[in-house]
């Protein structure tokens, strides 16, 4: 981790340290806010991130989460709380309610932060995680649910074309409340078909249910005729996903 120059953040940031994995196109940045105005930090990646998480370390705020499948990152509904099942663009306790990015949004060089508690507040410390997709290693995108088995003709009910077999996948339905952040992985269940999942937003243990079934394959993941759980594969519902090899 290196301390970096003041050209890597603006005057609304008092200090910043960053570590960048160049091969993985992944960065971890710690910064402290002044709360005086909107701010920005450079994320250190090769281009615009596909997935960003910002968390305040010194006060109680949500895990603010953005994904390239949500849009241009400049509006009031283009983020989720990783620790909640709320709809997009919801947090409480700020005069800037429902906005965490400025109109400049998340760009090829910067993460532009609204002067708001969850991402930028006086004397509060934050950590920011940012990823950009790397061929053969990570992928971030969207899909439409089928309500059952993968449909090859429409592409609904799964994802192909990743160029790798995933070992970790998290998905989130994008338009409704009461939808969970669902995680499947190849470590707890080694067979390609998996019904055991975890939830990023809950403190539950493994949830084993046949309606949660997902199959990891050499080019992505697909759902089966059992897969009717709305948090992963509701009929014609839209989802974002994060996948790692």
GROMACS .gro file of N, CA, C and O in nm, residues 110-182:
model
  292
  110UNK      N    1  -1.179   0.828  -1.236
  110UNK     CA    2  -1.220   0.878  -1.105
  110UNK      C    3  -1.352   0.817  -1.056
  110UNK      O    4  -1.435   0.775  -1.135
  111UNK      N    5  -1.366   0.819  -0.923
  111UNK     CA    6  -1.494   0.795  -0.858
  111UNK      C    7  -1.535   0.927  -0.795
  111UNK      O    8  -1.469   0.977  -0.704
  112UNK      N    9  -1.639   0.988  -0.849
  112UNK     CA   10  -1.683   1.121  -0.808
  112UNK      C   11  -1.789   1.109  -0.700
  112UNK      O   12  -1.898   1.054  -0.723
  113UNK      N   13  -1.760   1.159  -0.582
  113UNK     CA   14  -1.836   1.134  -0.461
  113UNK      C   15  -1.921   1.254  -0.421
  113UNK      O   16  -1.871   1.367  -0.411
  114UNK      N   17  -2.048   1.230  -0.396
  114UNK     CA   18  -2.135   1.334  -0.343
  114UNK      C   19  -2.098   1.361  -0.197
  114UNK      O   20  -2.053   1.272  -0.125
  115UNK      N   21  -2.115   1.485  -0.154
  115UNK     CA   22  -2.091   1.521  -0.015
  115UNK      C   23  -2.205   1.463   0.070
  115UNK      O   24  -2.302   1.531   0.103
  116UNK      N   25  -2.193   1.334   0.102
  116UNK     CA   26  -2.298   1.261   0.174
  116UNK      C   27  -2.233   1.158   0.265
  116UNK      O   28  -2.130   1.099   0.230
  117UNK      N   29  -2.295   1.136   0.380
  117UNK     CA   30  -2.236   1.052   0.483
  117UNK      C   31  -2.187   0.916   0.440
  117UNK      O   32  -2.078   0.874   0.479
  118UNK      N   33  -2.262   0.840   0.360
  118UNK     CA   34  -2.217   0.705   0.327
  118UNK      C   35  -2.088   0.701   0.246
  118UNK      O   36  -2.021   0.597   0.243
  119UNK      N   37  -2.052   0.811   0.178
  119UNK     CA   38  -1.931   0.809   0.095
  119UNK      C   39  -1.833   0.923   0.124
  119UNK      O   40  -1.716   0.915   0.088
  120UNK      N   41  -1.879   1.031   0.188
  120UNK     CA   42  -1.790   1.145   0.210
  120UNK      C   43  -1.847   1.236   0.319
  120UNK      O   44  -1.949   1.302   0.300
  121UNK      N   45  -1.779   1.240   0.434
  121UNK     CA   46  -1.825   1.322   0.546
  121UNK      C   47  -1.702   1.368   0.625
  121UNK      O   48  -1.599   1.301   0.627
  122UNK      N   49  -1.716   1.481   0.690
  122UNK     CA   50  -1.604   1.540   0.762
  122UNK      C   51  -1.545   1.444   0.865
  122UNK      O   52  -1.616   1.391   0.951
  123UNK      N   53  -1.414   1.426   0.858
  123UNK     CA   54  -1.337   1.346   0.954
  123UNK      C   55  -1.379   1.199   0.961
  123UNK      O   56  -1.346   1.130   1.059
  124UNK      N   57  -1.447   1.151   0.862
  124UNK     CA   58  -1.482   1.009   0.857
  124UNK      C   59  -1.387   0.936   0.761
  124UNK      O   60  -1.343   0.991   0.660
  125UNK      N   61  -1.357   0.811   0.797
  125UNK     CA   62  -1.265   0.729   0.718
  125UNK      C   63  -1.344   0.629   0.634
  125UNK      O   64  -1.443   0.571   0.681
  126UNK      N   65  -1.296   0.606   0.512
  126UNK     CA   66  -1.368   0.521   0.418
  126UNK      C   67  -1.272   0.423   0.352
  126UNK      O   68  -1.152   0.450   0.339
  127UNK      N   69  -1.329   0.311   0.305
  127UNK     CA   70  -1.256   0.221   0.217
  127UNK      C   71  -1.338   0.204   0.090
  127UNK      O   72  -1.462   0.198   0.095
  128UNK      N   73  -1.268   0.199  -0.022
  128UNK     CA   74  -1.333   0.183  -0.152
  128UNK      C   75  -1.269   0.065  -0.224
  128UNK      O   76  -1.146   0.061  -0.240
  129UNK      N   77  -1.351  -0.031  -0.266
  129UNK     CA   78  -1.304  -0.144  -0.346
  129UNK      C   79  -1.354  -0.124  -0.489
  129UNK      O   80  -1.472  -0.088  -0.509
  130UNK      N   81  -1.268  -0.146  -0.588
  130UNK     CA   82  -1.309  -0.128  -0.727
  130UNK      C   83  -1.251  -0.240  -0.814
  130UNK      O   84  -1.133  -0.276  -0.799
  131UNK      N   85  -1.333  -0.292  -0.902
  131UNK     CA   86  -1.292  -0.398  -0.994
  131UNK      C   87  -1.325  -0.359  -1.137
  131UNK      O   88  -1.429  -0.298  -1.163
  132UNK      N   89  -1.242  -0.399  -1.230
  132UNK     CA   90  -1.272  -0.395  -1.372
  132UNK      C   91  -1.254  -0.536  -1.427
  132UNK      O   92  -1.161  -0.607  -1.389
  133UNK      N   93  -1.342  -0.578  -1.517
  133UNK     CA   94  -1.339  -0.714  -1.568
  133UNK      C   95  -1.206  -0.744  -1.636
  133UNK      O   96  -1.149  -0.661  -1.708
  134UNK      N   97  -1.157  -0.865  -1.613
  134UNK     CA   98  -1.034  -0.915  -1.674
  134UNK      C   99  -1.067  -1.047  -1.744
  134UNK      O  100  -1.119  -1.140  -1.680
  135UNK      N  101  -1.038  -1.057  -1.872
  135UNK     CA  102  -1.072  -1.176  -1.949
  135UNK      C  103  -1.011  -1.301  -1.884
  135UNK      O  104  -0.893  -1.304  -1.850
  136UNK      N  105  -1.093  -1.401  -1.866
  136UNK     CA  106  -1.048  -1.526  -1.808
  136UNK      C  107  -1.043  -1.527  -1.656
  136UNK      O  108  -1.015  -1.631  -1.595
  137UNK      N  109  -1.068  -1.413  -1.594
  137UNK     CA  110  -1.057  -1.402  -1.448
  137UNK      C  111  -1.184  -1.352  -1.382
  137UNK      O  112  -1.229  -1.408  -1.281
  138UNK      N  113  -1.244  -1.247  -1.436
  138UNK     CA  114  -1.362  -1.187  -1.373
  138UNK      C  115  -1.456  -1.132  -1.479
  138UNK      O  116  -1.412  -1.096  -1.590
  139UNK      N  117  -1.585  -1.128  -1.445
  139UNK     CA  118  -1.685  -1.076  -1.538
  139UNK      C  119  -1.798  -1.013  -1.460
  139UNK      O  120  -1.834  -1.060  -1.350
  140UNK      N  121  -1.855  -0.907  -1.516
  140UNK     CA  122  -1.964  -0.833  -1.452
  140UNK      C  123  -2.065  -0.799  -1.561
  140UNK      O  124  -2.028  -0.744  -1.664
  141UNK      N  125  -2.191  -0.830  -1.538
  141UNK     CA  126  -2.289  -0.804  -1.642
  141UNK      C  127  -2.431  -0.817  -1.591
  141UNK      O  128  -2.457  -0.810  -1.471
  142UNK      N  129  -2.521  -0.839  -1.685
  142UNK     CA  130  -2.664  -0.848  -1.655
  142UNK      C  131  -2.723  -0.970  -1.725
  142UNK      O  132  -2.668  -1.021  -1.822
  143UNK      N  133  -2.837  -1.013  -1.674
  143UNK     CA  134  -2.914  -1.118  -1.743
  143UNK      C  135  -3.060  -1.103  -1.705
  143UNK      O  136  -3.095  -1.032  -1.610
  144UNK      N  137  -3.145  -1.171  -1.779
  144UNK     CA  138  -3.288  -1.173  -1.753
  144UNK      C  139  -3.328  -1.312  -1.707
  144UNK      O  140  -3.286  -1.412  -1.765
  145UNK      N  141  -3.409  -1.319  -1.602
  145UNK     CA  142  -3.451  -1.447  -1.548
  145UNK      C  143  -3.553  -1.516  -1.637
  145UNK      O  144  -3.628  -1.452  -1.712
  146UNK      N  145  -3.557  -1.650  -1.626
  146UNK     CA  146  -3.651  -1.729  -1.705
  146UNK      C  147  -3.764  -1.786  -1.620
  146UNK      O  148  -3.864  -1.835  -1.673
  147UNK      N  149  -3.747  -1.785  -1.486
  147UNK     CA  150  -3.845  -1.849  -1.400
  147UNK      C  151  -3.834  -1.999  -1.397
  147UNK      O  152  -3.917  -2.068  -1.338
  148UNK      N  153  -3.727  -2.051  -1.459
  148UNK     CA  154  -3.705  -2.195  -1.466
  148UNK      C  155  -3.577  -2.223  -1.540
  148UNK      O  156  -3.477  -2.154  -1.522
  149UNK      N  157  -3.579  -2.323  -1.627
  149UNK     CA  158  -3.457  -2.366  -1.696
  149UNK      C  159  -3.406  -2.260  -1.793
  149UNK      O  160  -3.482  -2.179  -1.847
  150UNK      N  161  -3.275  -2.262  -1.814
  150UNK     CA  162  -3.210  -2.173  -1.912
  150UNK      C  163  -3.272  -2.194  -2.049
  150UNK      O  164  -3.293  -2.307  -2.094
  151UNK      N  165  -3.302  -2.083  -2.116
  151UNK     CA  166  -3.360  -2.087  -2.250
  151UNK      C  167  -3.254  -2.043  -2.350
  151UNK      O  168  -3.218  -1.925  -2.357
  152UNK      N  169  -3.202  -2.136  -2.427
  152UNK     CA  170  -3.092  -2.106  -2.519
  152UNK      C  171  -3.134  -2.011  -2.629
  152UNK      O  172  -3.052  -1.931  -2.677
  153UNK      N  173  -3.259  -2.014  -2.671
  153UNK     CA  174  -3.302  -1.928  -2.781
  153UNK      C  175  -3.316  -1.782  -2.740
  153UNK      O  176  -3.288  -1.691  -2.819
  154UNK      N  177  -3.354  -1.758  -2.615
  154UNK     CA  178  -3.370  -1.620  -2.567
  154UNK      C  179  -3.252  -1.574  -2.481
  154UNK      O  180  -3.235  -1.454  -2.459
  155UNK      N  181  -3.173  -1.670  -2.432
  155UNK     CA  182  -3.063  -1.636  -2.341
  155UNK      C  183  -3.108  -1.607  -2.200
  155UNK      O  184  -3.025  -1.569  -2.115
  156UNK      N  185  -3.236  -1.626  -2.170
  156UNK     CA  186  -3.287  -1.599  -2.036
  156UNK      C  187  -3.256  -1.717  -1.943
  156UNK      O  188  -3.254  -1.832  -1.985
  157UNK      N  189  -3.230  -1.683  -1.816
  157UNK     CA  190  -3.206  -1.788  -1.718
  157UNK      C  191  -3.062  -1.830  -1.706
  157UNK      O  192  -3.034  -1.941  -1.659
  158UNK      N  193  -2.972  -1.743  -1.742
  158UNK     CA  194  -2.831  -1.778  -1.727
  158UNK      C  195  -2.740  -1.685  -1.804
  158UNK      O  196  -2.784  -1.588  -1.867
  159UNK      N  197  -2.611  -1.716  -1.800
  159UNK     CA  198  -2.508  -1.633  -1.862
  159UNK      C  199  -2.408  -1.724  -1.932
  159UNK      O  200  -2.359  -1.821  -1.874
  160UNK      N  201  -2.377  -1.693  -2.057
  160UNK     CA  202  -2.272  -1.762  -2.130
  160UNK      C  203  -2.172  -1.659  -2.182
  160UNK      O  204  -2.196  -1.539  -2.174
  161UNK      N  205  -2.060  -1.708  -2.235
  161UNK     CA  206  -1.962  -1.618  -2.295
  161UNK      C  207  -1.865  -1.555  -2.197
  161UNK      O  208  -1.801  -1.454  -2.229
  162UNK      N  209  -1.850  -1.614  -2.078
  162UNK     CA  210  -1.758  -1.557  -1.979
  162UNK      C  211  -1.612  -1.587  -2.010
  162UNK      O  212  -1.524  -1.522  -1.957
  163UNK      N  213  -1.585  -1.692  -2.089
  163UNK     CA  214  -1.450  -1.738  -2.123
  163UNK      C  215  -1.381  -1.807  -2.006
  163UNK      O  216  -1.263  -1.832  -2.010
  164UNK      N  217  -1.457  -1.838  -1.900
  164UNK     CA  218  -1.402  -1.915  -1.788
  164UNK      C  219  -1.517  -1.981  -1.712
  164UNK      O  220  -1.633  -1.941  -1.724
  165UNK      N  221  -1.483  -2.083  -1.635
  165UNK     CA  222  -1.579  -2.148  -1.547
  165UNK      C  223  -1.573  -2.078  -1.412
  165UNK      O  224  -1.468  -2.077  -1.347
  166UNK      N  225  -1.682  -2.017  -1.369
  166UNK     CA  226  -1.677  -1.943  -1.243
  166UNK      C  227  -1.662  -2.035  -1.123
  166UNK      O  228  -1.706  -2.151  -1.124
  167UNK      N  229  -1.599  -1.980  -1.020
  167UNK     CA  230  -1.591  -2.048  -0.890
  167UNK      C  231  -1.664  -1.968  -0.782
  167UNK      O  232  -1.681  -2.017  -0.670
  168UNK      N  233  -1.704  -1.845  -0.815
  168UNK     CA  234  -1.778  -1.761  -0.721
  168UNK      C  235  -1.869  -1.669  -0.802
  168UNK      O  236  -1.823  -1.602  -0.896
  169UNK      N  237  -1.997  -1.667  -0.768
  169UNK     CA  238  -2.095  -1.584  -0.839
  169UNK      C  239  -2.186  -1.518  -0.736
  169UNK      O  240  -2.235  -1.585  -0.643
  170UNK      N  241  -2.209  -1.389  -0.751
  170UNK     CA  242  -2.311  -1.318  -0.672
  170UNK      C  243  -2.405  -1.247  -0.768
  170UNK      O  244  -2.361  -1.186  -0.867
  171UNK      N  245  -2.536  -1.252  -0.738
  171UNK     CA  246  -2.636  -1.188  -0.824
  171UNK      C  247  -2.731  -1.105  -0.738
  171UNK      O  248  -2.749  -1.130  -0.619
  172UNK      N  249  -2.795  -1.007  -0.804
  172UNK     CA  250  -2.894  -0.921  -0.735
  172UNK      C  251  -2.998  -0.876  -0.837
  172UNK      O  252  -2.964  -0.825  -0.943
  173UNK      N  253  -3.123  -0.897  -0.804
  173UNK     CA  254  -3.231  -0.846  -0.887
  173UNK      C  255  -3.232  -0.694  -0.876
  173UNK      O  256  -3.208  -0.639  -0.768
  174UNK      N  257  -3.261  -0.622  -0.984
  174UNK     CA  258  -3.231  -0.479  -0.987
  174UNK      C  259  -3.349  -0.385  -0.967
  174UNK      O  260  -3.327  -0.265  -0.951
  175UNK      N  261  -3.472  -0.433  -0.966
  175UNK     CA  262  -3.582  -0.337  -0.965
  175UNK      C  263  -3.678  -0.350  -0.848
  175UNK      O  264  -3.763  -0.263  -0.829
  176UNK      N  265  -3.669  -0.456  -0.771
  176UNK     CA  266  -3.768  -0.477  -0.665
  176UNK      C  267  -3.706  -0.475  -0.526
  176UNK      O  268  -3.587  -0.504  -0.509
  177UNK      N  269  -3.787  -0.443  -0.428
  177UNK     CA  270  -3.745  -0.456  -0.290
  177UNK      C  271  -3.758  -0.602  -0.247
  177UNK      O  272  -3.814  -0.686  -0.319
  178UNK      N  273  -3.705  -0.633  -0.129
  178UNK     CA  274  -3.711  -0.769  -0.073
  178UNK      C  275  -3.647  -0.872  -0.165
  178UNK      O  276  -3.697  -0.982  -0.183
  179UNK      N  277  -3.535  -0.836  -0.225
  179UNK     CA  278  -3.455  -0.928  -0.303
  179UNK      C  279  -3.318  -0.937  -0.238
  179UNK      O  280  -3.259  -0.834  -0.200
  180UNK      N  281  -3.265  -1.058  -0.227
  180UNK     CA  282  -3.140  -1.080  -0.155
  180UNK      C  283  -3.019  -1.072  -0.250
  180UNK      O  284  -3.032  -1.089  -0.372
  181UNK      N  285  -2.901  -1.051  -0.192
  181UNK     CA  286  -2.774  -1.066  -0.262
  181UNK      C  287  -2.733  -1.212  -0.246
  181UNK      O  288  -2.692  -1.255  -0.138
  182UNK      N  289  -2.743  -1.291  -0.352
  182UNK     CA  290  -2.728  -1.436  -0.344
  182UNK      C  291  -2.589  -1.477  -0.396
  182UNK      O  292  -2.550  -1.440  -0.507
   0.00000   0.00000   0.00000
